[in-house]
Short mmCIF file of N, CA and C in Angstrom, two decimals:
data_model
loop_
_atom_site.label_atom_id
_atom_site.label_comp_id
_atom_site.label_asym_id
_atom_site.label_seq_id
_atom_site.Cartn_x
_atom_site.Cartn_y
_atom_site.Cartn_z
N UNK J 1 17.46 80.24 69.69
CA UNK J 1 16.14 79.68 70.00
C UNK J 1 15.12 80.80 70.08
N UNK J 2 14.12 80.99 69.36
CA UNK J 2 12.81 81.57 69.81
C UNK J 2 11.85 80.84 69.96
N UNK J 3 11.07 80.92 70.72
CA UNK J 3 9.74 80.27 71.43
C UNK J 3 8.49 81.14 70.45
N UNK J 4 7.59 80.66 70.23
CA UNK J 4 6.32 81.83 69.79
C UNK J 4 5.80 81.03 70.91
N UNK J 5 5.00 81.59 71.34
CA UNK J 5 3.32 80.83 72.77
C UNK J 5 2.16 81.90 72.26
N UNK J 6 1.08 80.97 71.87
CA UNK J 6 0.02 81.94 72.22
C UNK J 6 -0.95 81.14 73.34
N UNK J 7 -1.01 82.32 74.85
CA UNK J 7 -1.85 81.12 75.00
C UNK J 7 -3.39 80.62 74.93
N UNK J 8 -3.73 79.96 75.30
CA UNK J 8 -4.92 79.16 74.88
C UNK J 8 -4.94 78.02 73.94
N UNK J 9 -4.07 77.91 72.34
CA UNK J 9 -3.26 77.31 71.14
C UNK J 9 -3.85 75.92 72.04
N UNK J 10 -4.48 74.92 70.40
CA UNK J 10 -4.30 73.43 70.61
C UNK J 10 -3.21 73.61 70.32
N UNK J 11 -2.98 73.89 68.92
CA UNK J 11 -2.10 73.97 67.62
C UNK J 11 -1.40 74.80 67.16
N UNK J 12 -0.09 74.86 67.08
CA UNK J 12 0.42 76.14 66.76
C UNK J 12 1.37 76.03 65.19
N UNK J 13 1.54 77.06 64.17
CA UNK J 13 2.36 76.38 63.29
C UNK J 13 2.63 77.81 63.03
N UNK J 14 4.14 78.04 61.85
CA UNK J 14 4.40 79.40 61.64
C UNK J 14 5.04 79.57 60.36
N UNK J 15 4.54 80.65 59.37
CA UNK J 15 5.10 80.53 58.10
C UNK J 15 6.45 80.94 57.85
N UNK J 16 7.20 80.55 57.21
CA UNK J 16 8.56 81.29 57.16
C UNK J 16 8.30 82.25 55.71
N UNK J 17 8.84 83.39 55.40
CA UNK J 17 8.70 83.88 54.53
C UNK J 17 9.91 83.88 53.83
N UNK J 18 10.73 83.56 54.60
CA UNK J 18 12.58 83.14 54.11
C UNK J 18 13.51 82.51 54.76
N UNK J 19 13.35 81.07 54.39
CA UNK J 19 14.85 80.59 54.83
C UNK J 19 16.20 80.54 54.09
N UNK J 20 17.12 80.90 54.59
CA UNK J 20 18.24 80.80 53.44
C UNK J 20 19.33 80.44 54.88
N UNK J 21 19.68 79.20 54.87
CA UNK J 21 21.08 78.53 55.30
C UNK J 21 21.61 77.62 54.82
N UNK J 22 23.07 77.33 54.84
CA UNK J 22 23.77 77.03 54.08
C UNK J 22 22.98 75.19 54.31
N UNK J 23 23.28 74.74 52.98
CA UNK J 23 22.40 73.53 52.91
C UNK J 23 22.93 72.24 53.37
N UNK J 24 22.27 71.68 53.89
CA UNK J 24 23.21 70.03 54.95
C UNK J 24 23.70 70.33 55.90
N UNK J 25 24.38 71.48 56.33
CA UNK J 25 24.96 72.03 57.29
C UNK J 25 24.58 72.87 58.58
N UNK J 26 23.65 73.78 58.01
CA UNK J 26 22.61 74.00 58.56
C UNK J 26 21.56 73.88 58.72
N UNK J 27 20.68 74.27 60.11
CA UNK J 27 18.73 73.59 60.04
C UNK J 27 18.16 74.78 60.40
N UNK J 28 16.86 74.81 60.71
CA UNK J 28 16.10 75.50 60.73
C UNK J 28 15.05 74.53 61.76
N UNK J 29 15.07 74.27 62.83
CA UNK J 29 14.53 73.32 63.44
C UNK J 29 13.03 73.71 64.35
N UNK J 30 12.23 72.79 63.97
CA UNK J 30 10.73 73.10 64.91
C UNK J 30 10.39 72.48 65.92
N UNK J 31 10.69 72.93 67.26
CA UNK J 31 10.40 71.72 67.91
C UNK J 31 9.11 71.93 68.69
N UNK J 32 9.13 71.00 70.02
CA UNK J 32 7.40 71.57 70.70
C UNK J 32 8.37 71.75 72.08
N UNK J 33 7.44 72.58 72.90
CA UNK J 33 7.71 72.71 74.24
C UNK J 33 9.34 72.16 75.19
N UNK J 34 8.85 70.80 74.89
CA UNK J 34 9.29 70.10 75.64
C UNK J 34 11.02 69.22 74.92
N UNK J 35 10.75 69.90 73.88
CA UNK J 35 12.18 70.13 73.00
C UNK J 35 11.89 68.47 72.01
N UNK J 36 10.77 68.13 71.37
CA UNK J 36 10.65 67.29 70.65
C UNK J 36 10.68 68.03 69.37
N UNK J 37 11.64 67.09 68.34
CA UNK J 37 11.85 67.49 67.20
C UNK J 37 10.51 67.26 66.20
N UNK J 38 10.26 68.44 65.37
CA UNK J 38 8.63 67.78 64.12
C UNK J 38 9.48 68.11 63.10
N UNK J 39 10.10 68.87 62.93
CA UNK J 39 10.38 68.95 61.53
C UNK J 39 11.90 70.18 61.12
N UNK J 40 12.64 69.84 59.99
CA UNK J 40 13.53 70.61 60.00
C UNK J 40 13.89 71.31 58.59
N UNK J 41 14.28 72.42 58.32
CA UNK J 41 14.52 73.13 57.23
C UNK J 41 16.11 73.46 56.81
N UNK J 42 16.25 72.91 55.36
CA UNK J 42 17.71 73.24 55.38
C UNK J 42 17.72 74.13 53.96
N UNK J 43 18.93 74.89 53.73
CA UNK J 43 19.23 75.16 51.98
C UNK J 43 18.14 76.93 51.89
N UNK J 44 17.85 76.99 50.40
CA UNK J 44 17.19 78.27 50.52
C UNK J 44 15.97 77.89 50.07
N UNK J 45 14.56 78.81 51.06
CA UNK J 45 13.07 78.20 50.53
C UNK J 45 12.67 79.27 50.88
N UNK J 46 11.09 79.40 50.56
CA UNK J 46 10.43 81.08 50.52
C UNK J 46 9.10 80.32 50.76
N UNK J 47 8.23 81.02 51.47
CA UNK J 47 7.02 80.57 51.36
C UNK J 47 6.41 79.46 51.83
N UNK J 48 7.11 78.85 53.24
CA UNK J 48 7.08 77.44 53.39
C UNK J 48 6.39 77.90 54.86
N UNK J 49 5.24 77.01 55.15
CA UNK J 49 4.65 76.55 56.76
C UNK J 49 5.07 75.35 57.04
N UNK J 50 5.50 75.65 58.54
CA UNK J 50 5.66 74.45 59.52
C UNK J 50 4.77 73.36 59.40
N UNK J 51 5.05 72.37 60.25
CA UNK J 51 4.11 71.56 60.67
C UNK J 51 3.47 71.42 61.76
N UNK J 52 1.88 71.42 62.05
CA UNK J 52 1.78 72.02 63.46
C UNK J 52 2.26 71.26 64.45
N UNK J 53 2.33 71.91 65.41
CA UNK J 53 2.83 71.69 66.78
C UNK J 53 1.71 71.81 67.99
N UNK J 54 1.50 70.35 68.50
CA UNK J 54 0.92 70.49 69.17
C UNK J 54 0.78 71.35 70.57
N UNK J 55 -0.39 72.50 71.11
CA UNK J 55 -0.13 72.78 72.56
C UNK J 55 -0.20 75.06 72.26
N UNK J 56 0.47 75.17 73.26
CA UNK J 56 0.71 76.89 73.08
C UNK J 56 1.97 77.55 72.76
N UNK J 57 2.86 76.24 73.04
CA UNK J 57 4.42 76.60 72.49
C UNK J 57 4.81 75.93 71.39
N UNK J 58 5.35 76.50 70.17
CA UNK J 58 6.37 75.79 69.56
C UNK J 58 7.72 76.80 69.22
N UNK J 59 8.95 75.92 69.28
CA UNK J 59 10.08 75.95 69.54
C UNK J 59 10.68 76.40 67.78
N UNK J 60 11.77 77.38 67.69
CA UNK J 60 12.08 77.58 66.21
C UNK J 60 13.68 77.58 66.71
N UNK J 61 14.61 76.67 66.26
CA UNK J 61 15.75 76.66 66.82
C UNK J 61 16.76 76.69 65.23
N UNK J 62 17.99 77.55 65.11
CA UNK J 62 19.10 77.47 63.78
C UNK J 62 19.98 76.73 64.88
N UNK J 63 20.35 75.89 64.23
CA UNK J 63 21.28 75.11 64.09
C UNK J 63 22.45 75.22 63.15
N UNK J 64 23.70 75.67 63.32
CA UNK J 64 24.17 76.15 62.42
C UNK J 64 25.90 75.42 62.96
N UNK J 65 26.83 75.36 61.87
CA UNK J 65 27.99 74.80 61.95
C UNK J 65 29.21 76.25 61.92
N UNK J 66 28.59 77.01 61.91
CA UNK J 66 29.26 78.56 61.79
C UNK J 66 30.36 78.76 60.97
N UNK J 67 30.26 78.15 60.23
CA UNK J 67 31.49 77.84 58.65
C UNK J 67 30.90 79.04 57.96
N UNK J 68 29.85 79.40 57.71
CA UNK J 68 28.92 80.26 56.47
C UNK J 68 28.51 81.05 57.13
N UNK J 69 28.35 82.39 57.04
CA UNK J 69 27.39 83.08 57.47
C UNK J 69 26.12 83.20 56.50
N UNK J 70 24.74 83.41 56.49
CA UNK J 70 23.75 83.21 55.78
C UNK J 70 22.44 84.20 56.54
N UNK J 71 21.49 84.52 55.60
CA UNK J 71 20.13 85.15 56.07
C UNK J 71 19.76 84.47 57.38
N UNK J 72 19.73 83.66 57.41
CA UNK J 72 18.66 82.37 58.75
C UNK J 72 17.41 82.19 58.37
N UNK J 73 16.55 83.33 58.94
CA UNK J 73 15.06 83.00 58.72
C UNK J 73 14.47 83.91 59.76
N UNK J 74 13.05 84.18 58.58
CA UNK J 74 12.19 85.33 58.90
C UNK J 74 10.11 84.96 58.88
N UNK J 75 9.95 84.81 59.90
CA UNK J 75 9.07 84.47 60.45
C UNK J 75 7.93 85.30 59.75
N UNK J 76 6.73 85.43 59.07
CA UNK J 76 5.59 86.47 58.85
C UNK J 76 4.30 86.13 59.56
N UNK J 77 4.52 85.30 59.84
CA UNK J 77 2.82 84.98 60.51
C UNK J 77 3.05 83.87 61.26
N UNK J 78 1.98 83.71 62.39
CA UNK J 78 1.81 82.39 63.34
C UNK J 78 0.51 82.21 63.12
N UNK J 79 0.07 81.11 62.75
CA UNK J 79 -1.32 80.11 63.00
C UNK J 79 -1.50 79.41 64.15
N UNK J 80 -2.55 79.75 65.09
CA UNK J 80 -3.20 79.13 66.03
C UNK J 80 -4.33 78.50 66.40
N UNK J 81 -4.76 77.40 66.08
CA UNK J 81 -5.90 76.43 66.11
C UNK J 81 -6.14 76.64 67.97
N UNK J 82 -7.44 77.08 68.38
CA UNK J 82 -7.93 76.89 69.73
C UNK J 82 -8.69 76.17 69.96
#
């Protein structure tokens, strides 16, 4: 689990610059604060933004079945709407 918070944030969202986990099996999960699911990432993708998340926290959780080992995912930037 990593948390990003900035505070002050209506909106928070964050680009991935690389996901690579094994596909169906593993996620890449976004949640908000309060551990509500928005959206999830599986397989290999480059270049992909979240969906925002409402508030100063959003949640970046792997979910993983530990069968594969794989990259995970690499965060380059956070967007914050105030």
């Amino acid at each position: 689990r990593q948390s990003v918070r900035v505070p002050g944030a209506k909106f928070l969202r964050v680009h991935f610059e690389k996901i690579q986990v094994e596909a169906r099996y593993d996620h890449v999960r976004i949640l908000t604060a309060q551990d509500d699911h928005v959206q999830s990432f599986t397989g290999s993708q480059t270049g992909v933004t979240s969906d925002y998340v409402e508030g100063d926290t959003l949640v970046v959780q792997l979910q993983t079945d530990f069968s594969t080992v794989d990259y995970g995912y690499r965060i380059d930037w956070v967007e914050a709407i105030r």
